[in-house]
């Protein structure tokens, strides 16, 4: 399977690592804002050196209870970093749910829109459909970040996440976005309690029936803290275990903070031959023998 994005057609015959880049706000001065862009860009460069296949740049925190940011503040944080990131040779995703931010990011050459609200904002589907090839990640969330943990009620979380993603996929493709441009994400931690997140891992193969690749974000999340009793900065081992388990359960892309250790873990997983997929990359791309581990095919 492939994920079509603006500049890259990403071969998902092997699992891919999406490195998280949070653009840290600095409200003290323009100099401070400039410094935080420079350090975010340095972080992008580091993640690429560590083997990230995709960068995911976010300007707004979507953690439970987080305050909302205006589109212009979000753009002021994002755009300077995005400008530099698009020259690093890997596909760049922008993590946003605002239509205005999507448009500006796509104008600057972003490859992927990663939307935790699955393009539900007015005009968002149109903004994606207006582009010939940008990629999109549609994620399930119950409620909105400030209050989402109050909405965590499900009769059957896996079935409900599945139906939501199926409906969004149908809507977005129906409005002119090719299915090949879309990946799906059950949204670990977004309006879900520990038992819901763990059920989504245990029964993740059911989501594969939707017919599109899965992106999973477990890195450092609170469910891992609940399971291990560890604080957020002590969850590396738990995050690696979750990433590998997600891949073993069929995930094509893992969204992580700790790129180098995740790349190592996946190398071992692949070396053991555990990565054989129903659709090996070679069947789709017979000319490309010996593709480098972290390469993405340019369109
Ligand atoms: C996710 C995300 C995720 C996708 C965040 C955090 C919270 N985008 N953005 N999937 N999580 N697609 O990293 O803890 O799980 S922000």
Short mmCIF file of N, CA and C in Angstrom, two decimals, residues 17 19 43-53 256-264 267 293-294:
data_model
loop_
_atom_site.label_atom_id
_atom_site.label_comp_id
_atom_site.label_asym_id
_atom_site.label_seq_id
_atom_site.Cartn_x
_atom_site.Cartn_y
_atom_site.Cartn_z
N UNK A 17 8.10 5.74 10.43
CA UNK A 17 8.16 6.48 11.69
C UNK A 17 7.90 7.96 11.41
N UNK A 19 8.02 11.52 13.09
CA UNK A 19 8.62 12.18 14.26
C UNK A 19 7.85 13.44 14.64
N UNK A 43 15.36 20.66 15.74
CA UNK A 43 14.77 19.38 16.16
C UNK A 43 14.32 18.57 14.94
N UNK A 44 13.73 19.25 13.95
CA UNK A 44 13.35 18.56 12.69
C UNK A 44 14.58 17.89 12.08
N UNK A 45 15.68 18.64 12.01
CA UNK A 45 16.90 18.11 11.39
C UNK A 45 17.41 16.90 12.16
N UNK A 46 17.35 16.99 13.48
CA UNK A 46 17.80 15.87 14.31
C UNK A 46 16.94 14.62 14.06
N UNK A 47 15.62 14.82 13.99
CA UNK A 47 14.74 13.65 13.79
C UNK A 47 14.99 13.01 12.43
N UNK A 48 15.27 13.83 11.42
CA UNK A 48 15.56 13.27 10.09
C UNK A 48 16.87 12.47 10.15
N UNK A 49 17.89 13.02 10.83
CA UNK A 49 19.15 12.27 11.00
C UNK A 49 18.91 10.96 11.73
N UNK A 50 17.99 10.96 12.66
CA UNK A 50 17.71 9.75 13.44
C UNK A 50 16.89 8.72 12.67
N UNK A 51 16.42 9.11 11.49
CA UNK A 51 15.70 8.14 10.66
C UNK A 51 14.20 8.34 10.54
N UNK A 52 13.70 9.52 10.92
CA UNK A 52 12.27 9.78 10.75
C UNK A 52 11.92 9.72 9.25
N UNK A 53 10.84 9.05 8.92
CA UNK A 53 10.38 8.98 7.54
C UNK A 53 9.50 10.17 7.20
N UNK A 256 5.80 9.27 16.83
CA UNK A 256 6.59 9.14 18.06
C UNK A 256 7.43 10.38 18.36
N UNK A 257 7.74 10.55 19.65
CA UNK A 257 8.69 11.58 20.05
C UNK A 257 10.13 11.07 19.89
N UNK A 258 10.34 9.80 20.25
CA UNK A 258 11.70 9.24 20.34
C UNK A 258 12.01 8.45 19.08
N UNK A 259 12.49 9.17 18.06
CA UNK A 259 12.65 8.55 16.75
C UNK A 259 13.76 7.50 16.74
N UNK A 260 14.96 7.84 17.22
CA UNK A 260 16.09 6.90 17.10
C UNK A 260 15.79 5.55 17.75
N UNK A 261 15.30 5.50 18.99
CA UNK A 261 15.01 4.18 19.57
C UNK A 261 13.88 3.45 18.84
N UNK A 262 12.91 4.20 18.31
CA UNK A 262 11.81 3.53 17.60
C UNK A 262 12.33 2.92 16.30
N UNK A 263 13.22 3.65 15.61
CA UNK A 263 13.81 3.12 14.38
C UNK A 263 14.59 1.84 14.69
N UNK A 264 15.35 1.84 15.78
CA UNK A 264 16.09 0.63 16.18
C UNK A 264 15.14 -0.53 16.46
N UNK A 267 13.85 -1.93 13.36
CA UNK A 267 14.87 -2.66 12.61
C UNK A 267 14.93 -4.10 13.09
N UNK A 293 16.24 1.85 3.94
CA UNK A 293 15.28 1.60 5.01
C UNK A 293 14.29 2.74 5.20
N UNK A 294 14.80 3.95 5.15
CA UNK A 294 13.92 5.06 5.48
C UNK A 294 13.54 5.92 4.29
#
